[in-house]
Every structure is written in structure tokens, then in C-alpha cells.
Short mmCIF file of C-alpha atoms in Angstrom, two decimals:
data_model
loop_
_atom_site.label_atom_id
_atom_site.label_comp_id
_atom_site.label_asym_id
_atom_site.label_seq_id
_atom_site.Cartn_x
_atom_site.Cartn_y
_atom_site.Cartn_z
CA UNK A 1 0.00 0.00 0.00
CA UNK A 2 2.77 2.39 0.98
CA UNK A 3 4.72 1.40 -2.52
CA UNK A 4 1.25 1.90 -4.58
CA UNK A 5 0.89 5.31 -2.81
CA UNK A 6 4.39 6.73 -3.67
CA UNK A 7 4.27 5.33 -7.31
CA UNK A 8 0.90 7.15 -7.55
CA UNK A 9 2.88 10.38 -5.86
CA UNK A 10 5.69 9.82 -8.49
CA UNK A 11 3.09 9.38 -11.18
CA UNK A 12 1.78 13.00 -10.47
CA UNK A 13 4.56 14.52 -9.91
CA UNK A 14 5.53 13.68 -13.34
CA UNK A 15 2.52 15.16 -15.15
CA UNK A 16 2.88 17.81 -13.17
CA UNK A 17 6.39 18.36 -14.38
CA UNK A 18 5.10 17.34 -17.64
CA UNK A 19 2.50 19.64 -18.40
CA UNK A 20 4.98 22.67 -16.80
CA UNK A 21 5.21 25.69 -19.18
CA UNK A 22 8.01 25.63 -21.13
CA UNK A 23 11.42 28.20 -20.16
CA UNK A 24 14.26 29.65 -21.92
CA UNK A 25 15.76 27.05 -20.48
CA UNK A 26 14.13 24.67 -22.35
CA UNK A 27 14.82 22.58 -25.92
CA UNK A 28 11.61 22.90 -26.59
CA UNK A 29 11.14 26.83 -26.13
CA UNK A 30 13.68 27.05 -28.93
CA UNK A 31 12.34 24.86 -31.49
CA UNK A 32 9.22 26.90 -30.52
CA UNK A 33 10.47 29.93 -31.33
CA UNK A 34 12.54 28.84 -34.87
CA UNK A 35 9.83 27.10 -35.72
CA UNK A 36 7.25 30.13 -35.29
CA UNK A 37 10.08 32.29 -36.84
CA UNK A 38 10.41 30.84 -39.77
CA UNK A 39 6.85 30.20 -40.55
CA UNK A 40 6.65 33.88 -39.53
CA UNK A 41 9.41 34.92 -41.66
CA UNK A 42 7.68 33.08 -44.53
CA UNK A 43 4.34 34.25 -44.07
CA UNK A 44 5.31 38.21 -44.07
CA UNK A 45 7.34 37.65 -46.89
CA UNK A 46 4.55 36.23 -49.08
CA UNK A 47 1.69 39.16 -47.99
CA UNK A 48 3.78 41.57 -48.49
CA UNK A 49 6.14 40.14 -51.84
CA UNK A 50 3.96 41.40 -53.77
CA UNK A 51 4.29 45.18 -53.47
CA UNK A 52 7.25 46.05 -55.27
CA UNK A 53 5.83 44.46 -58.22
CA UNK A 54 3.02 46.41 -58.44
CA UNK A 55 4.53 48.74 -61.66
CA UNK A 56 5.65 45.53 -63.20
CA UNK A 57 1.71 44.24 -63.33
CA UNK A 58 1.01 47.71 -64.85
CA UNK A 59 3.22 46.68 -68.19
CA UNK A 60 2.33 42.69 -67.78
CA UNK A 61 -1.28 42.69 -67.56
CA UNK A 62 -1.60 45.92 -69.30
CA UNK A 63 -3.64 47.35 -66.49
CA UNK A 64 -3.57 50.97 -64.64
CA UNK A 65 -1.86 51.41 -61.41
CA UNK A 66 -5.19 51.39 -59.39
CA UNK A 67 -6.10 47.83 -60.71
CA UNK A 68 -2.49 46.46 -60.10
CA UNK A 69 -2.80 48.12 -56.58
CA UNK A 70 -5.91 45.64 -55.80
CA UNK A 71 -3.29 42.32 -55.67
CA UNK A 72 -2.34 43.98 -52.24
CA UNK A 73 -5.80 44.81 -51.04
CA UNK A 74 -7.59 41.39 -51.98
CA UNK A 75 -4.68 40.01 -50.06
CA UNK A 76 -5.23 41.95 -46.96
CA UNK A 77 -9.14 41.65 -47.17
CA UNK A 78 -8.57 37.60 -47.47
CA UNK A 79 -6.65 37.72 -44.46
CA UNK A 80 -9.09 40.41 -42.27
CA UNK A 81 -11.48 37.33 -43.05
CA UNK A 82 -9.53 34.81 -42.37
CA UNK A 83 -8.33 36.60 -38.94
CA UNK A 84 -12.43 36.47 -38.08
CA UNK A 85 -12.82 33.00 -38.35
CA UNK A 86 -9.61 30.97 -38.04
CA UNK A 87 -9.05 33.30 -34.90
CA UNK A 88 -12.82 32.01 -33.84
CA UNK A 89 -11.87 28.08 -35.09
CA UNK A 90 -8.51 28.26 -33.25
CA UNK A 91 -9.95 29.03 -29.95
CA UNK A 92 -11.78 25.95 -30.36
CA UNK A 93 -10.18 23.32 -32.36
CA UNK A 94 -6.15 23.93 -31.67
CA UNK A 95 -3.58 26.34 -32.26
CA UNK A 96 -0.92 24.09 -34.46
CA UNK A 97 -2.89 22.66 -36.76
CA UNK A 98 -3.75 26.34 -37.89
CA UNK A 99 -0.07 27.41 -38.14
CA UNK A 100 0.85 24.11 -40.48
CA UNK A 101 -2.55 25.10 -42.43
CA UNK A 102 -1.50 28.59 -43.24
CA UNK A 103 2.07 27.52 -44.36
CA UNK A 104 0.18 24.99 -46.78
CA UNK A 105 -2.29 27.74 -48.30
CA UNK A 106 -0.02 29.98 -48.61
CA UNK A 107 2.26 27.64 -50.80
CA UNK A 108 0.27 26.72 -53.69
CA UNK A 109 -1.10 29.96 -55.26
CA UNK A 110 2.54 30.91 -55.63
CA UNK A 111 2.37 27.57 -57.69
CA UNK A 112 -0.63 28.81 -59.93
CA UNK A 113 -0.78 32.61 -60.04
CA UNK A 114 2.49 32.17 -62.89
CA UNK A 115 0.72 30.48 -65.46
CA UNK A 116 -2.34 32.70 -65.41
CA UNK A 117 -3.35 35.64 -67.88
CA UNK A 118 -5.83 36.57 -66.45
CA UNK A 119 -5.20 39.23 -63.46
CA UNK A 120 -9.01 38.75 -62.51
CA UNK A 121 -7.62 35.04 -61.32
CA UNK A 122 -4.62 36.82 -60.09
CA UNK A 123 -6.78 38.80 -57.68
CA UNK A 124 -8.37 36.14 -56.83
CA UNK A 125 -5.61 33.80 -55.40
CA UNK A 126 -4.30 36.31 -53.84
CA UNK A 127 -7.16 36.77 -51.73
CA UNK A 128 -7.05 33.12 -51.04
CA UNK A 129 -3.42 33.23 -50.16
CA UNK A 130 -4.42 35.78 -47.99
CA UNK A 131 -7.18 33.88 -46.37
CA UNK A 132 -4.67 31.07 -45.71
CA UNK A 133 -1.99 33.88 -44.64
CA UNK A 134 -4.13 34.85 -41.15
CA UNK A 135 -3.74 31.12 -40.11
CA UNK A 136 -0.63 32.02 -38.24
CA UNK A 137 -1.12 35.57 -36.98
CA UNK A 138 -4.69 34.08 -35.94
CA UNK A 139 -3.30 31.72 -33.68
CA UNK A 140 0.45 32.14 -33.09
CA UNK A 141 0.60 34.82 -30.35
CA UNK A 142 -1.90 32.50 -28.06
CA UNK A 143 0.05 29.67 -28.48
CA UNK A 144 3.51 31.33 -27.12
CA UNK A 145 1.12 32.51 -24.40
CA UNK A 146 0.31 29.37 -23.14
CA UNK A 147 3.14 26.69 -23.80
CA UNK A 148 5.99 29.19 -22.83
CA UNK A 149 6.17 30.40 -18.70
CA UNK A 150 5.12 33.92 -18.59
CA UNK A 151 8.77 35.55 -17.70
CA UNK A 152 10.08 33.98 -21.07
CA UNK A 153 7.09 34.77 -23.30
CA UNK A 154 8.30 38.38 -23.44
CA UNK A 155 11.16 37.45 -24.93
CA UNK A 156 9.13 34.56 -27.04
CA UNK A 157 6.89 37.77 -28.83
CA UNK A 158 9.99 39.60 -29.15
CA UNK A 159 11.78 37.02 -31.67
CA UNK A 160 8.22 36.30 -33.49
CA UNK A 161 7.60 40.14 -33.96
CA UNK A 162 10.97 40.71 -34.99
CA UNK A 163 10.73 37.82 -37.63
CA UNK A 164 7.92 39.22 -38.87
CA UNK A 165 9.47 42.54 -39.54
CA UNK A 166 12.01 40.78 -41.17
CA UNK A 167 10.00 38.33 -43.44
CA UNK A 168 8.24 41.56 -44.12
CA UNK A 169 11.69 43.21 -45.51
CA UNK A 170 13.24 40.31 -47.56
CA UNK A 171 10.07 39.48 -49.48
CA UNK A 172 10.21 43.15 -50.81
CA UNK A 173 13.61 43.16 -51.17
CA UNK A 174 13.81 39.32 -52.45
CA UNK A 175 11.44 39.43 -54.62
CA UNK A 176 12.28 42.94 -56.54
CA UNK A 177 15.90 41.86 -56.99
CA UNK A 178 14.90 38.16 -58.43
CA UNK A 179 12.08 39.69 -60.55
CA UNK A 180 14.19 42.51 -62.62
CA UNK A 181 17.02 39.82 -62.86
CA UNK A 182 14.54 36.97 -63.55
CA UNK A 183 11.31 37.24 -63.60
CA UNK A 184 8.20 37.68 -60.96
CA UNK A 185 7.50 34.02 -62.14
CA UNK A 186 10.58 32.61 -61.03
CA UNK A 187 10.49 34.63 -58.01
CA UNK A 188 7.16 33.16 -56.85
CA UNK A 189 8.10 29.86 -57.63
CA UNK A 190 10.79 30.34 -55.17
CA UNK A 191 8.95 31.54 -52.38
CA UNK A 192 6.97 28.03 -52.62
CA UNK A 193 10.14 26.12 -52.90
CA UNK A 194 11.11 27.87 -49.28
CA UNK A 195 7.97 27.76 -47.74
CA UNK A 196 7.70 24.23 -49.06
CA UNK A 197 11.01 23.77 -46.87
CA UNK A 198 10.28 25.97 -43.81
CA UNK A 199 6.39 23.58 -43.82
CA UNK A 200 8.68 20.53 -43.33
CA UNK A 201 11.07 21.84 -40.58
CA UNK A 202 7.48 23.31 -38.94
CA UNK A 203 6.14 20.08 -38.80
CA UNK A 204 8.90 18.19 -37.56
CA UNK A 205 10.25 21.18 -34.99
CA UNK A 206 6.88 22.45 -33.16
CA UNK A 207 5.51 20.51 -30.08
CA UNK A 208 2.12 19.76 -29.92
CA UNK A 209 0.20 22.30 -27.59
CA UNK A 210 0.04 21.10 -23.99
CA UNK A 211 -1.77 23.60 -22.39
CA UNK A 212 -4.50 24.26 -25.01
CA UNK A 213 -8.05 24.23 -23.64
CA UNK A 214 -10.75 24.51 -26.05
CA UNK A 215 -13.26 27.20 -25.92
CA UNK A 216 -16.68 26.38 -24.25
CA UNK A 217 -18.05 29.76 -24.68
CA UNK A 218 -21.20 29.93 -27.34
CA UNK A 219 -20.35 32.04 -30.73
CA UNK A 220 -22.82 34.92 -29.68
CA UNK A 221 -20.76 35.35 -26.23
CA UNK A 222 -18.11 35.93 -28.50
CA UNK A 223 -19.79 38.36 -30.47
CA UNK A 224 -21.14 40.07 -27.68
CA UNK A 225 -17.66 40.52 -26.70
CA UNK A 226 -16.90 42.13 -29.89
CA UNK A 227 -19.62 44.51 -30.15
CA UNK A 228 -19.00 45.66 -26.75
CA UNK A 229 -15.25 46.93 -27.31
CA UNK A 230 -17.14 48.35 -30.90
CA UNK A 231 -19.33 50.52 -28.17
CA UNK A 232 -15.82 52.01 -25.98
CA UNK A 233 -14.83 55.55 -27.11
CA UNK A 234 -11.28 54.87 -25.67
CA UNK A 235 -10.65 51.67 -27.87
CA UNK A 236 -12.55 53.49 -31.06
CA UNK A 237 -9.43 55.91 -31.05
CA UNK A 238 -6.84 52.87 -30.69
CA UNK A 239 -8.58 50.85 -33.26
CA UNK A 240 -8.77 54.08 -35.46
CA UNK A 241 -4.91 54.96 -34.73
CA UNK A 242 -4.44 51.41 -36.00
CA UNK A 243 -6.18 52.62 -39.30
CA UNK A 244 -4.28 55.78 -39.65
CA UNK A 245 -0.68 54.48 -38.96
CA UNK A 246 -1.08 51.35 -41.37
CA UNK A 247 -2.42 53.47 -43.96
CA UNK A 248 -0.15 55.96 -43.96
CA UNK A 249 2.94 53.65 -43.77
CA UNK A 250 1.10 51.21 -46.29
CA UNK A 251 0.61 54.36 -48.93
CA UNK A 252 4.20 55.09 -48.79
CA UNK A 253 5.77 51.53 -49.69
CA UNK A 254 2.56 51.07 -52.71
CA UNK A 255 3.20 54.13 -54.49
CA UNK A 256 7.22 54.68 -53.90
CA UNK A 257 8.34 52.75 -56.17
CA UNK A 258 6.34 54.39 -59.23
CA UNK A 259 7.79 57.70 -58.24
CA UNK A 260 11.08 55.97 -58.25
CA UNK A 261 10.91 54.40 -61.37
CA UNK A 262 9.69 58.01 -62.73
CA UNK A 263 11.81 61.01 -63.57
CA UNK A 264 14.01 62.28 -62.61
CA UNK A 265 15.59 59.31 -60.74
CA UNK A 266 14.57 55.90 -63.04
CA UNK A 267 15.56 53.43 -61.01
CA UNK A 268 15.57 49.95 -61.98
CA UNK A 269 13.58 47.77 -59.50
CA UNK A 270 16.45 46.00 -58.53
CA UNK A 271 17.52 49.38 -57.68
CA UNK A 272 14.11 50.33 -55.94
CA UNK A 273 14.48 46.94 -54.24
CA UNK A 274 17.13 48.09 -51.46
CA UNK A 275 14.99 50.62 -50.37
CA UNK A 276 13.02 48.33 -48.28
CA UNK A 277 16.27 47.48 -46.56
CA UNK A 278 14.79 50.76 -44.01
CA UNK A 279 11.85 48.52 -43.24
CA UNK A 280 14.45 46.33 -41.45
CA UNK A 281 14.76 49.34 -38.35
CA UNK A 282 11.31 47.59 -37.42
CA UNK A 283 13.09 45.37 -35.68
CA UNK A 284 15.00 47.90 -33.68
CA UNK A 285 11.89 50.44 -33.21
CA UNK A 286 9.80 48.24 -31.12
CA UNK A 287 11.92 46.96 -28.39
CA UNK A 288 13.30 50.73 -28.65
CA UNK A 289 9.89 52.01 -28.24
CA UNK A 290 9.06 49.56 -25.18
CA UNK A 291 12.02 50.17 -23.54
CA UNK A 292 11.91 54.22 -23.41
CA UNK A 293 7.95 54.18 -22.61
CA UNK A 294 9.05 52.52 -19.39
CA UNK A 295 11.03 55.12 -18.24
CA UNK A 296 8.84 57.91 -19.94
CA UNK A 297 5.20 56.54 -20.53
CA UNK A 298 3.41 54.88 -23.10
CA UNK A 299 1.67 57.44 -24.42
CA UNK A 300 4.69 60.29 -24.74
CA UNK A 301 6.69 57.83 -26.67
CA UNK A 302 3.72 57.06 -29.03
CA UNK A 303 3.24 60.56 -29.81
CA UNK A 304 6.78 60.72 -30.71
CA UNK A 305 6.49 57.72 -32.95
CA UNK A 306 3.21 59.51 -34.63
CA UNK A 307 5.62 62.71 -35.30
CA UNK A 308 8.43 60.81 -36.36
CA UNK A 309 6.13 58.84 -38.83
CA UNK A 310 5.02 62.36 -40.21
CA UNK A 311 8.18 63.63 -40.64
CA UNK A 312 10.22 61.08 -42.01
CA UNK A 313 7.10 60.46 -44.84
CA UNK A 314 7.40 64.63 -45.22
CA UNK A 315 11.24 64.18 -46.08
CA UNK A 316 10.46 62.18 -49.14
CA UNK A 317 9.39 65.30 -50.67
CA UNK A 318 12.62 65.90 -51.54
CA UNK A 319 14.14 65.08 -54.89
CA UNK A 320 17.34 63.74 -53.32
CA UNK A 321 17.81 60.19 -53.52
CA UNK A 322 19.82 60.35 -50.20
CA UNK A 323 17.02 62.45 -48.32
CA UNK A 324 14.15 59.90 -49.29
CA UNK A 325 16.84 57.54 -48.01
CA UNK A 326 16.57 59.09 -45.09
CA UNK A 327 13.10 59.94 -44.69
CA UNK A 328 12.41 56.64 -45.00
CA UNK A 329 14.23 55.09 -42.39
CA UNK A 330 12.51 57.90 -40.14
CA UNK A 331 9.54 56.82 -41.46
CA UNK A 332 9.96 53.26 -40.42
CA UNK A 333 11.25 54.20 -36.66
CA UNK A 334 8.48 56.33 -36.18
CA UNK A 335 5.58 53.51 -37.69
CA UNK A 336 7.39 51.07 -35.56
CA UNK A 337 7.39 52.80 -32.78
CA UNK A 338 3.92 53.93 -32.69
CA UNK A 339 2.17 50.79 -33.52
CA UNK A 340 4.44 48.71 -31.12
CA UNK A 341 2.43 50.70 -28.52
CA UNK A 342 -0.60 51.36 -29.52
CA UNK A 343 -0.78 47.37 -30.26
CA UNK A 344 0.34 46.78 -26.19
CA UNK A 345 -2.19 49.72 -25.27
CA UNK A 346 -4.94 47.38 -25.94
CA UNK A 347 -4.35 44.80 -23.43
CA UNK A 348 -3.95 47.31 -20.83
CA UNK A 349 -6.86 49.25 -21.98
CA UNK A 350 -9.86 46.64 -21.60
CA UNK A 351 -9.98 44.08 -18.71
CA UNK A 352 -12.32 40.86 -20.57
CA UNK A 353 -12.27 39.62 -23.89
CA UNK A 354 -8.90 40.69 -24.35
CA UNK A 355 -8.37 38.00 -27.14
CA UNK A 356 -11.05 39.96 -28.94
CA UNK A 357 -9.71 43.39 -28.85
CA UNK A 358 -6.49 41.97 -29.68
CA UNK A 359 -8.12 40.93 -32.83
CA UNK A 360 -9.93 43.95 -33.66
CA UNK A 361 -6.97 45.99 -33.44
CA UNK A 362 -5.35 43.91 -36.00
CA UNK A 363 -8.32 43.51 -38.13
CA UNK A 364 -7.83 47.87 -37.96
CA UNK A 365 -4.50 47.22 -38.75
CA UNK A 366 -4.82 45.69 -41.74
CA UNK A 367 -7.80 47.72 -43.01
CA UNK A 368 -5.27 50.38 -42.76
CA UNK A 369 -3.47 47.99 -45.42
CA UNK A 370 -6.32 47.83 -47.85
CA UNK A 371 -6.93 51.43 -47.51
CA UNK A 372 -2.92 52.36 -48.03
CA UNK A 373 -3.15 50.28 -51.32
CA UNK A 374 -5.87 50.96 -53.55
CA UNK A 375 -8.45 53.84 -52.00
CA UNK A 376 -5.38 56.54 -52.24
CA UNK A 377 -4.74 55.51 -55.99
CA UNK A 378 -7.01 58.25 -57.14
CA UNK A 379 -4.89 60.98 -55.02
CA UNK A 380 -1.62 59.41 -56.97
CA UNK A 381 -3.07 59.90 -59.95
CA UNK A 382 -3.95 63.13 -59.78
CA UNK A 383 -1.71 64.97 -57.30
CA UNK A 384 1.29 62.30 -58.28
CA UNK A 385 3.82 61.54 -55.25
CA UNK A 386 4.36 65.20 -53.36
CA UNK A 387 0.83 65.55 -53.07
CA UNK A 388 0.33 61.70 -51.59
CA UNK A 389 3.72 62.40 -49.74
CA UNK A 390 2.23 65.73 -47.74
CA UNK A 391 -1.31 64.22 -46.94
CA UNK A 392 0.23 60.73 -45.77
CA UNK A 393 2.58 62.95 -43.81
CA UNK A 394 0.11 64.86 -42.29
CA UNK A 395 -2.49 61.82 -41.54
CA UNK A 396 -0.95 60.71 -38.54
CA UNK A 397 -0.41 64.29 -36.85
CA UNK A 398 -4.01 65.41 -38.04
CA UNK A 399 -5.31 62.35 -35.99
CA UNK A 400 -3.21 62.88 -32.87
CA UNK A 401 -4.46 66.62 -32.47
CA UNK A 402 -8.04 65.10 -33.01
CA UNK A 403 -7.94 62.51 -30.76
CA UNK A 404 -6.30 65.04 -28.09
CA UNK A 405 -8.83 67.08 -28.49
CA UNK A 406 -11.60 64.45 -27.79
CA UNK A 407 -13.10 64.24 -23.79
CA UNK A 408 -11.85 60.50 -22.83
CA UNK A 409 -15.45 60.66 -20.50
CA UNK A 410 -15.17 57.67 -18.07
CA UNK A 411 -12.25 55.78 -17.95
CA UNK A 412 -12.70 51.90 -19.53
CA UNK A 413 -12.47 50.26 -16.18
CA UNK A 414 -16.13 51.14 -15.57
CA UNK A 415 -17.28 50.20 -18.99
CA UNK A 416 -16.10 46.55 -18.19
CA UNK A 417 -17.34 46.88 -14.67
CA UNK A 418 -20.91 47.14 -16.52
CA UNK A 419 -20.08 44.46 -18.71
CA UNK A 420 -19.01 42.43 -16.17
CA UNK A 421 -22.71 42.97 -14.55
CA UNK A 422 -24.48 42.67 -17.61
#
């Protein structure tokens, strides 16, 4: 009896250390994080491959730059979709699964969107890839959450957001150098090769979730959720910074690369190509912007980002290739910096269905894509870059004296507090 009881002791003791979150310590919080890097990596680098390429759809499909502009915003409309519902399946079905799933569709219309003529069908795989892209964002950041200990998920978000900043960079850059010494074709065929590769290493590198627990909740509890944070003044102005910032950031890396290829610079795209090389100071803006707000505030550093954003954009006014060079990388620090924070304002902001306003911010986000690729086309045609330049430039600062100006009315904490008594 006393053997039966210890083995029973040793027995839970075991799961116990079994089902323990996982530490830097750990193997496994390392083939976590290269796995979720690389499919990051991969994923950022497809959505956003495209956008150099936009000029070179003008000439191939012998459509104007407004049409070409709607590869990127089918894309991001696929994936605000997709966000909706795989976020919603996720929640309730598992978190890998999704993350192998959004390698896969992303994958095969790099396969088939080659050998079409028609940019119609063009359009319309790219809103599937784009469906198939939100797989991972949907269900990535929940996942670190709960298989990795809270003091080393910082650092777990950290690497993925970086990688994403990064995927973000070298499918621009990738994909404009390979095209103009290529072809788009062969470009796109490679990204499948290397997803192809990085879908293998996923699925032989990432543990199974441990600490998943399915949601129990009924769909309209989850809407309800939704439409509440929809009804909160205070989260209205984060969602609609979201909008702004993406949009204004978004505009400038759609349209650049007409301008460039323009007089009086004519750049090559291979040329144009590098310039997304200042997208990389993404990856220095955020932990930057984290790491000053603590000794300053949250909200002081954002408004710096906003201005920085404004200003850099403002620089490329200039017809100095070294001075857009600049701007730019202003530009990028200040986006970066900005959205970094207003993303972690939203947690702190709301005190339930956190998952939810999570999601809506990003769902902002990337409206702020859509809107930064095809609804400013008619501004570029008419008003060409300067004009663009100065209104995306003065977007973001136009919205912070607005939203300064606004009575915050009751803080949020008695909006939940009503919720919570609902």
C-alpha cells in the first residue's frame, strides 16, 4: 500500500512536471520559437512580396496602377477574413494545426498565379493566399502565451515580432531583386520552394500544444464581446490609430516605387528593391519604443512615434535620392514605434475579452493595409507623389491633435465593470 501510494505520488509529480510551461531554459522553447520564426518569416514575406511588383503588373497585364494596386488589397481583405474565423476556429479546435494550415495555403497559389493571364484570377488567389496567410497571426501569439512560462514569453513575442518585420523586408527586397534579374514568375516559384522547406522543418520542430483548452463559450458570447469593445470611445481611437498608422505607412511603400521608377531618378527595380532594406529598423523600433515608454510613458513615446512617422514620410518630398533615403528610415522608426504601442495599449486598456480586442486591433491594422493600397490611388493619380507624400505625412499628426482634443469621458475600467454585470 505504501509502494502503490508513492508510485501514484511519483506518477503525479511527473505530469505535473510534464504539463509545466516551457522556459528559456528549455529545448523545446527554442524549437518553438525557430519554428514560429520561420513560418513567420515566410508568411510576411509572401503578404507583403507582392508590393514592389506592383509597376511591373502595370506593363504585364496591361492594367492601370489602381487595378495592379488591388493584388495587395484582396490580399489583406482575405486575411481580415480569415483573422475572423480561423481566430474564432482556433480558440476551439487547436492552435498548431492552424499554423501548419496557413504555411500549406499559402504555398500553392505561388504555384498557380504564374501560369495565369488573367489578373481577374490573379486577384483572386491572392485573396485566397491571404485567407490562408491569417492562419498564423490568428493563432500564433496565443500559443507562445500558453506553452511558454510567462517571464520567457516576453522574450518569445519579441523574436516572433521581430521575424515578422524581417520576413516583411526580404520578401520586398527578395522578390524585386529576383524579378528585374529573372522574372516575378521565377520569383514566386521560389517563395513556394522555401515555404515548401520551412512547412517541413514546422512540422517536424513544433511541439504539440500542452496547455491548449478549447473554448466552451457559445459564438454569440463571442460576439457580444466584440460589439462591446465596438461601443468604448477609448478603444474606437486605438482601433482608429491602428487605421491611420497602417495606412499611412502602407501608402508610402505602394506608391514609392512608381515615383522611383519616374523622372528624374529611373531606377531599376532592382535598384528600388534596397529601399526596403529601411523597413528592417522595425526590428529595432519596437523593443526601442518599449524600452523608453518605461522610463517615460506609453503614451509620450507614441506621440513621438506619430511625429516621427510624419516627418520622415514629409522628407520624401525631396528630390534627393539620399534624403528619401533618409526619410524613410525615419519613417519606419516612427511607424514602428507607434504601432508597437498602440498594439500593447490594448491589453492594458480593456480588462475581458482581451483576445477579442487583440483581434480587432489587428483587423484595424490591416484595413489600414487595404486602404494604403488601392483607395489613395485616385490621389496618386492626380496629385502624383508630393501631393500623396504631404497628406500621408500629415495623416498621422491630423489624428493625434483630433484625438487630443476628444473628452476621454469615463475611464474603460467602468465600462467593463458594466459588462461584467451585464
Amino acid at each position: 500500500m505504501f509502494l502503490k501510494n508513492n508510485v501514484t505520488k511519483e506518477e503525479n509529480s511527473n505530469k505535473t512536471i510534464e504539463k509545466k510551461p516551457y522556459s528559456v531554459k528549455d529545448s523545446y522553447f527554442w524549437r518553438i520559437n525557430a519554428s514560429l520564426a520561420l513560418a513567420s518569416f515566410f508568411i510576411f514575406a509572401s503578404m507583403y512580396a507582392i508590393q514592389p511588383l506592383l509597376p511591373v503588373f502595370v506593363d504585364e497585364f496591361q492594367i492601370s496602377v489602381s487595378v495592379s494596386s488591388l493584388s495587395m488589397s484582396f490580399t489583406i481583405i482575405g486575411l481580415i477574413v480569415g483573422l475572423i474565423i480561423l481566430g474564432f476556429l482556433s480558440d476551439r479546435m487547436g492552435r498548431t494545426q492552424f499554423i501548419k494550415i496557413s504555411l500549406l495555403g499559402a504555398i500553392f497559389p505561388f504555384l498557380l498565379m504564374p501560369i495565369t493571364d488573367s489578373f481577374i484570377i490573379f486577384i483572386i488567389l491572392r485573396f485566397i493566399q491571404g485567407f490562408a496567410l491569417a492562419g498564423l497571426p490568428a493563432a500564433a501569439l496565443a500559443y507562445l502565451h500558453e506553452e511558454i512560462e510567462p517571464k520567457s514569453a516576453a522574450f518569445a513575442t519579441a523574436l516572433y515580432i521581430s521575424s515578422n518585420a524581417l520576413g516583411g523586408m526580404a520578401g520586398r527586397v527578395i522578390t524585386g531583386i529576383v524579378s528585374d534579374a529573372i522574372s516575378w514568375q521565377v520569383a514566386f516559384y521560389g517563395l513556394a520552394a522555401f515555404g515548401g522547406l520551412i512547412l517541413i522543418l514546422t512540422h517536424f520542430l513544433l511541439p504539440h500544444s500542452k496547455h491548449f483548452q478549447p473554448s466552451r463559450l457559445r459564438f454569440s458570447k463571442d460576439i457580444d464581446g466584440f460589439l462591446f469593445h465596438l461601443k468604448d470611445p477609448q478603444l474606437l481611437l486605438v482601433f482608429g490609430l491602428g487605421i491611420v498608422l497602417q495606412m499611412s505607412f502602407t501608402g508610402v511603400w505602394t506608391y514609392l516605387p512608381f515615383y522611383l521608377q519616374g523622372e528624374p531618378f529611373l531606377l531599376s527595380l532592382h535598384t528600388i528593391s534596397y529601399f526596403f532594406l529601411a523597413y528592417g529598423l522595425g526590428v529595432i523600433g519596437s523593443p526601442l519604443a518599449g524600452w523608453l515608454s518605461s522610463f517615460i510613458g506609453l503614451e509620450k513615446v507614441r506621440i513621438g512615434g506619430m511625429l516621427t512617422l510624419g516627418i520622415g514620410i514629409l522628407f520624401t518630398v525631396h528630390n534627393s535620392l539620399p534624403i528619401i533615403v533618409v526619410g524613410l528610415c525615419i519613417t519606419c522608426l516612427g511607424f514602428f514605434t507607434a504601432h508597437s504601442l498602440t498594439a500593447s495599449s490594448v491589453s492594458e486598456t480593456v480588462t475581458h475579452h482581451k483576445g477579442s480586442a487583440s483581434s480587432l486591433y489587428l483587423v484595424s491594422y490591416y484595413i489600414g493595409v487595404t486602404l494604403g493600397s488601392s483607395a489613395l490611388a485616385p490621389i496618386w493619380e492626380n496629385f502624383h507623389w508630393k501631393g500623396l507624400a504631404v497628406l500621408l505625412g500629415l495623416i498621422p499628426m491630423v489624428y493625434l491633435l483630433v484625438s487630443r482634443s476628444i473628452p476621454h469621458g469615463r475611464r474603460q475600467n467602468t465600462s467593463n465593470s458594466a459588462y461584467m454585470n451585464k
